[in-house]
CSV table of C-alpha atoms in Angstrom, one decimal:
chain,number,residue,atom,x,y,z
A,18,UNK,CA,100.3,100.3,123.9
A,19,UNK,CA,98.2,100.9,120.8
A,20,UNK,CA,100.4,102.6,118.0
A,21,UNK,CA,99.0,104.4,115.0
A,22,UNK,CA,100.9,104.6,112.0
A,23,UNK,CA,100.3,106.9,108.7
A,24,UNK,CA,102.0,106.2,105.4
A,25,UNK,CA,102.4,108.9,102.8
A,26,UNK,CA,102.1,107.6,99.3
A,27,UNK,CA,102.8,109.1,95.9
A,28,UNK,CA,99.8,111.1,94.6
A,29,UNK,CA,99.1,112.4,98.0
A,30,UNK,CA,97.4,109.3,99.1
A,31,UNK,CA,97.7,108.1,102.8
A,32,UNK,CA,97.2,104.8,104.6
A,33,UNK,CA,96.6,104.2,108.1
A,34,UNK,CA,97.0,101.4,110.4
A,35,UNK,CA,96.6,100.6,114.1
A,36,UNK,CA,97.7,97.9,116.4
A,37,UNK,CA,99.0,97.0,119.6
A,38,UNK,CA,102.3,96.2,120.9
A,39,UNK,CA,104.0,95.2,124.3
A,40,UNK,CA,106.9,97.5,125.0
A,41,UNK,CA,108.5,94.8,127.1
A,42,UNK,CA,108.6,92.3,124.2
A,43,UNK,CA,108.8,94.7,121.0
A,44,UNK,CA,112.0,95.7,119.6
A,45,UNK,CA,112.9,98.1,116.9
A,46,UNK,CA,113.5,95.2,114.4
A,47,UNK,CA,110.2,93.6,115.3
A,48,UNK,CA,108.3,96.8,115.0
A,49,UNK,CA,109.8,97.5,111.7
A,50,UNK,CA,108.8,94.2,110.3
A,51,UNK,CA,105.2,94.6,111.7
A,52,UNK,CA,105.0,98.1,109.9
A,53,UNK,CA,106.6,96.7,106.7
A,54,UNK,CA,103.9,94.0,106.6
A,55,UNK,CA,101.2,96.1,107.7
A,56,UNK,CA,101.7,98.4,104.8
A,57,UNK,CA,103.0,95.8,102.4
A,58,UNK,CA,106.4,97.5,101.9
A,59,UNK,CA,109.2,95.6,100.3
A,60,UNK,CA,111.9,98.0,100.4
A,61,UNK,CA,113.6,100.5,102.9
A,62,UNK,CA,111.4,103.0,104.8
A,63,UNK,CA,111.9,105.5,107.5
A,64,UNK,CA,110.1,105.6,110.8
A,65,UNK,CA,109.6,108.7,112.8
A,66,UNK,CA,108.1,109.3,116.0
A,67,UNK,CA,106.1,112.3,117.4
A,68,UNK,CA,107.9,113.9,120.5
A,69,UNK,CA,106.8,117.0,122.5
A,70,UNK,CA,109.0,119.1,124.7
A,71,UNK,CA,108.2,120.6,127.9
A,72,UNK,CA,107.2,124.0,126.3
A,73,UNK,CA,104.6,122.0,123.8
A,74,UNK,CA,106.9,122.2,120.9
A,75,UNK,CA,106.3,119.3,118.7
A,76,UNK,CA,108.8,117.4,116.6
A,77,UNK,CA,109.0,114.3,114.5
A,78,UNK,CA,112.2,112.3,115.1
A,79,UNK,CA,113.7,109.6,113.5
A,80,UNK,CA,113.5,106.1,115.0
A,81,UNK,CA,116.4,104.0,114.1
A,82,UNK,CA,117.1,101.8,117.2
A,83,UNK,CA,115.7,100.1,120.2
A,84,UNK,CA,116.8,103.2,122.2
A,85,UNK,CA,114.7,105.4,120.0
A,86,UNK,CA,111.7,103.1,120.3
A,87,UNK,CA,112.2,103.2,124.2
A,88,UNK,CA,112.4,107.0,123.8
A,89,UNK,CA,109.3,107.1,121.9
A,90,UNK,CA,107.2,105.0,124.3
A,91,UNK,CA,108.6,107.2,127.2
A,92,UNK,CA,107.7,110.5,125.5
A,93,UNK,CA,104.2,109.2,124.6
A,94,UNK,CA,101.8,111.8,126.5
A,95,UNK,CA,99.1,109.3,126.6
A,96,UNK,CA,100.0,105.9,125.4
A,97,UNK,CA,96.9,104.2,123.6
A,98,UNK,CA,95.2,107.3,122.2
A,99,UNK,CA,95.7,109.2,118.9
A,100,UNK,CA,97.4,112.6,119.1
């Protein structure tokens, strides 16, 4: 699965990163470590994922566990493409 990440920085700047992960081998802790290294973040940070309900409503939900990571993979409308 190809994941796209966006970091909102102070001053309105944004940084984008994309990389591939295997959902069978990637845990939440591994993903958080990968994101931290990709954006060179030293402290705590939050991860949110995009979810769309049956009516097309969009929400960004917090990802804090392996269960949330699984839900993010399952709720992806088209894994491997950008929204």
